[in-house]
PDB file of C-alpha atoms in Angstrom:
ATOM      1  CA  UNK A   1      -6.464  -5.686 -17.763  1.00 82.00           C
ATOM      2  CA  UNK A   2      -4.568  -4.373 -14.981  1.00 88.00           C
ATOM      3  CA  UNK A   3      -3.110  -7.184 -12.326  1.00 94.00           C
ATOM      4  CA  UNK A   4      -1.807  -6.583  -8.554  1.00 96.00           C
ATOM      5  CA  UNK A   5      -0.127  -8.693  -6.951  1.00 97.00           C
ATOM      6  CA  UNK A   6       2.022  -8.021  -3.551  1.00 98.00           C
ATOM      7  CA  UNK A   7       4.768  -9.635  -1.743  1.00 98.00           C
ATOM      8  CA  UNK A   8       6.774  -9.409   0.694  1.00 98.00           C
ATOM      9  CA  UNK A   9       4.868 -10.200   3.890  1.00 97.00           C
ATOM     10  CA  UNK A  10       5.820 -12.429   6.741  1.00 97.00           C
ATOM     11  CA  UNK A  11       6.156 -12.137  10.931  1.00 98.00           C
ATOM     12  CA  UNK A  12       8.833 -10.463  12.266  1.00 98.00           C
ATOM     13  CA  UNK A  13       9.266  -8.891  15.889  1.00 98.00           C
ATOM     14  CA  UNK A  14       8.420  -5.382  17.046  1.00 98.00           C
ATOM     15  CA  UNK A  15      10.755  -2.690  15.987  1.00 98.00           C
ATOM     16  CA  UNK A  16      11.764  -4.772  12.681  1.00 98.00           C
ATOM     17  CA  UNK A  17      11.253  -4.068   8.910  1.00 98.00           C
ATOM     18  CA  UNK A  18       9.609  -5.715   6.202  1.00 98.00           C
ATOM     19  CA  UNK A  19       9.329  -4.068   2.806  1.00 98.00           C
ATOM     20  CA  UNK A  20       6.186  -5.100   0.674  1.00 98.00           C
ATOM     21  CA  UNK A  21       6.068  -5.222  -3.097  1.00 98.00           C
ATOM     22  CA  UNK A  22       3.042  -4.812  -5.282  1.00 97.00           C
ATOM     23  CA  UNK A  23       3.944  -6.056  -9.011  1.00 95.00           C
ATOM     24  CA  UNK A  24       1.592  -4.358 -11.462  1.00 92.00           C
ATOM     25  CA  UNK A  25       0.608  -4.909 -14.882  1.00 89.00           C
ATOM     26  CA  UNK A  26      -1.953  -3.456 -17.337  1.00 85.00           C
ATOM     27  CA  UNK A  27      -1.303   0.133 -17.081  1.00 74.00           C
ATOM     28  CA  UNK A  28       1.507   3.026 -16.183  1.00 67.00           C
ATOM     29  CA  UNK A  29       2.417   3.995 -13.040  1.00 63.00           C
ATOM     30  CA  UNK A  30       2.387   8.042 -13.968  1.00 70.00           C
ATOM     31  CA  UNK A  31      -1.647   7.840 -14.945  1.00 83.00           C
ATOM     32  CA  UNK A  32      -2.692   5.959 -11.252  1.00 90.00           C
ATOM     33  CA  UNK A  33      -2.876   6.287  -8.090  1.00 93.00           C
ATOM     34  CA  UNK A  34      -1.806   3.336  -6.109  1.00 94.00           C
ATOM     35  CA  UNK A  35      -2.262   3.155  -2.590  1.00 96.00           C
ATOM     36  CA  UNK A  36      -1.684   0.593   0.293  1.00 98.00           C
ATOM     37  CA  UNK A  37      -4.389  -0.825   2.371  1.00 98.00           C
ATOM     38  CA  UNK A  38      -4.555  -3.099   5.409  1.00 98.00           C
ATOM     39  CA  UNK A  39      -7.513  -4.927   7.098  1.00 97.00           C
ATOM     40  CA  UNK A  40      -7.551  -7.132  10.350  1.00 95.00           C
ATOM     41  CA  UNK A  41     -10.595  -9.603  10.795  1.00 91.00           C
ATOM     42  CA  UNK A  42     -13.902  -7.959  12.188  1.00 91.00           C
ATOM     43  CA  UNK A  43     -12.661  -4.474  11.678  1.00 93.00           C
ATOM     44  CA  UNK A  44     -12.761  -1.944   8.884  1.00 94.00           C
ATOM     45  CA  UNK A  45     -10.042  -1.733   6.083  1.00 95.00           C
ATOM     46  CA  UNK A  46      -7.955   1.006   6.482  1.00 96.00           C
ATOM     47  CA  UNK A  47      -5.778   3.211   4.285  1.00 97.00           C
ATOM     48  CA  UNK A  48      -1.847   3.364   5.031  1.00 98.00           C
ATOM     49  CA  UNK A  49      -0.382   5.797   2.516  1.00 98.00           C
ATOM     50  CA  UNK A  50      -0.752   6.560  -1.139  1.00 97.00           C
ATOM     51  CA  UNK A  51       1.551   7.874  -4.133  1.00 96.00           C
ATOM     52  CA  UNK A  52       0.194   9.903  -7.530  1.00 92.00           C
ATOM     53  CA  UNK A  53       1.890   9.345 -10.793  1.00 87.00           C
ATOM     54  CA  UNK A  54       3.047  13.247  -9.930  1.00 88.00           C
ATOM     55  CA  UNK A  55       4.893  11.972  -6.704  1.00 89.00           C
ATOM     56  CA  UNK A  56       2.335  12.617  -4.293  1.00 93.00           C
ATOM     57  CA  UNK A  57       1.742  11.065  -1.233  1.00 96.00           C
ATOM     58  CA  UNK A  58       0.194  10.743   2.139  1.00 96.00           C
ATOM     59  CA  UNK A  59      -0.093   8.647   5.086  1.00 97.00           C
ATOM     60  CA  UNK A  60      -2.143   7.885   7.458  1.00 97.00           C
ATOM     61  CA  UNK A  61      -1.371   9.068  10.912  1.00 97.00           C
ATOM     62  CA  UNK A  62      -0.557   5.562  13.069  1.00 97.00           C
ATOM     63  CA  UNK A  63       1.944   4.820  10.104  1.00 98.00           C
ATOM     64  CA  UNK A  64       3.853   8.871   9.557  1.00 98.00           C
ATOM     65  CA  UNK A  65       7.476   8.251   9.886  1.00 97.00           C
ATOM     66  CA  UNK A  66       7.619   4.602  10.398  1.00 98.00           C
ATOM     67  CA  UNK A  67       6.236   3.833   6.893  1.00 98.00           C
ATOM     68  CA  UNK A  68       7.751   4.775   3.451  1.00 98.00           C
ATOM     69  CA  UNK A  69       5.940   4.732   0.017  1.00 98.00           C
ATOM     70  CA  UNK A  70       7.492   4.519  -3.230  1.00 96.00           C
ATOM     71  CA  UNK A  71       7.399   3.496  -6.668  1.00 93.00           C
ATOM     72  CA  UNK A  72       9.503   2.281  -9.690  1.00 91.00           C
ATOM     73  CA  UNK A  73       8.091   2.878 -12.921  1.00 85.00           C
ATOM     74  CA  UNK A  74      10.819   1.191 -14.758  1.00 87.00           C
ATOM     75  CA  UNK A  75       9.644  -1.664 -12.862  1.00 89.00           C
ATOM     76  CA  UNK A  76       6.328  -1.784 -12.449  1.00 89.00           C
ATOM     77  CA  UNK A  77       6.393  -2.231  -8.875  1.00 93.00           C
ATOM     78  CA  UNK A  78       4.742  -0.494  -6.184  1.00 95.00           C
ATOM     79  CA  UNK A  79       6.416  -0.798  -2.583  1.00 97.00           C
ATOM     80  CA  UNK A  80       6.063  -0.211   1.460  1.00 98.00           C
ATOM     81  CA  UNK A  81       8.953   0.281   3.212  1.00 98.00           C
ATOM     82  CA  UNK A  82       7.653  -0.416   7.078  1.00 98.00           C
ATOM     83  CA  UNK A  83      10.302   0.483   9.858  1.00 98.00           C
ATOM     84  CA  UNK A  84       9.953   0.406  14.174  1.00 98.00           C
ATOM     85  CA  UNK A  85       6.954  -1.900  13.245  1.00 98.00           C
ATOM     86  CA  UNK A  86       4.306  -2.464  15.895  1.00 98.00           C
ATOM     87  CA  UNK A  87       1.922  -5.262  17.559  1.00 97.00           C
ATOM     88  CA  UNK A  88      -1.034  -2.936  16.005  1.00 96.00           C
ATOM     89  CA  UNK A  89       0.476  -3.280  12.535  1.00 98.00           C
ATOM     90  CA  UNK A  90      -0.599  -6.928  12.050  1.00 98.00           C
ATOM     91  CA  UNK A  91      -2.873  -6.976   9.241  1.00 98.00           C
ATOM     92  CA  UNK A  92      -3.250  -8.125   5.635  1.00 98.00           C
ATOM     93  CA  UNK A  93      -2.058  -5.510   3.478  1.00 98.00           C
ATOM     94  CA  UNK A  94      -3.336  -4.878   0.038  1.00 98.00           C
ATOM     95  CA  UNK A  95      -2.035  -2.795  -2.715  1.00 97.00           C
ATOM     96  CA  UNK A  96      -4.764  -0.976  -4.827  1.00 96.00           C
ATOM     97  CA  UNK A  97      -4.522   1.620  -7.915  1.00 94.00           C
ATOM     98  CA  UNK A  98      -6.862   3.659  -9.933  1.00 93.00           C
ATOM     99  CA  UNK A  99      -6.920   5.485 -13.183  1.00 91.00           C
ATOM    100  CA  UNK A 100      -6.248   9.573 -12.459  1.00 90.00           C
ATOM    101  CA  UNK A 101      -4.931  11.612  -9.481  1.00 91.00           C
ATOM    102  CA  UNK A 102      -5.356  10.737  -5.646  1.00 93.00           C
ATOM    103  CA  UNK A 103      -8.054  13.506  -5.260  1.00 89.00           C
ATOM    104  CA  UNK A 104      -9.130  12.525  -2.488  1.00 90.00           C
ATOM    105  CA  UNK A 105      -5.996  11.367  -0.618  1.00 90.00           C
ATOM    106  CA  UNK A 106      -6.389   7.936   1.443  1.00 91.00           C
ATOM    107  CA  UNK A 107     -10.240   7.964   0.854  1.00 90.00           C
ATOM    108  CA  UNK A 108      -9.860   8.085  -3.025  1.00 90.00           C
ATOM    109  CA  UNK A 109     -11.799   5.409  -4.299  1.00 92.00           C
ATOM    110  CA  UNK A 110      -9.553   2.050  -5.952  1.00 94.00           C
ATOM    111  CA  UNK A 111     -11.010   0.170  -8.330  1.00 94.00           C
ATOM    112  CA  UNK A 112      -8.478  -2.352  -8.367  1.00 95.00           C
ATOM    113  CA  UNK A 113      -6.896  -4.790  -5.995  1.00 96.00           C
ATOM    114  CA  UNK A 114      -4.031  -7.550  -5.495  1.00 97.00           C
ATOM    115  CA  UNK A 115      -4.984 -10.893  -3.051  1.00 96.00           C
ATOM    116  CA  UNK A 116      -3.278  -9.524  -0.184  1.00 97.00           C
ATOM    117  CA  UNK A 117       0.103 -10.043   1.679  1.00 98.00           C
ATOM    118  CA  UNK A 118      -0.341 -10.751   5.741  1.00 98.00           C
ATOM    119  CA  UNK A 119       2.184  -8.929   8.091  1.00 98.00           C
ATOM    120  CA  UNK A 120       2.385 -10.227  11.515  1.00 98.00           C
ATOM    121  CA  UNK A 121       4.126  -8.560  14.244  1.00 98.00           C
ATOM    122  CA  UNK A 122       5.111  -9.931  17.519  1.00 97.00           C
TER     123      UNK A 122
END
């Protein structure tokens, strides 16, 4: 049974840092693809950046060179490093993973999802 769950949310003034966490459980990191998501009310969810089990990744274009993805297998956690943080990247963010390879980069499809951690910027 694989389990999300993220961290490391909170407000914190334009051009800061946050780092979010996603703890995962149920499965290794080197068969998934885990990916982070972020959705603001009345608007559609949108993908930030994801990592294969091969060290792929991508980004999506507001985020390239402000945010980092990474992962440590040894401890099951999944993380965001945000930098230079913006108004525009308030949002919950959600950590997600699926079984295989990111085929299909940010649009891949996730079958599984943490609650959510909310970033606000100000």
């Amino acid at each position: 049974h694989v389990q999300l769950v993220e961290s490391g949310g909170g407000s914190v003034q334009a051009g800061g840092s946050l780092r979010l966490s996603c703890a995962a459980s149920g499965y290794t990191y080197s068969s998934y693809c885990m990916g982070w998501f972020r959705q603001t009310p009345g608007k559609v969810r949108e993908g930030v950046a994801v990592i294969g089990g091969d060290g792929y990744t991508t980004y999506a274009e507001s985020v390239k060179g402000r945010f980092t993805i990474s992962q440590d297998a040894a401890k099951n956690t999944l993380y965001l490093q945000m930098n230079s943080l913006k108004p525009e990247d308030t949002a919950m963010y959600n950590c997600a993973a699926v079984a295989g390879r990111c085929d299909y980069g940010l649009s891949t499809f996730f079958r599984y999802w943490g609650q959510g951690t909310q970033v606000t910027v100000s």
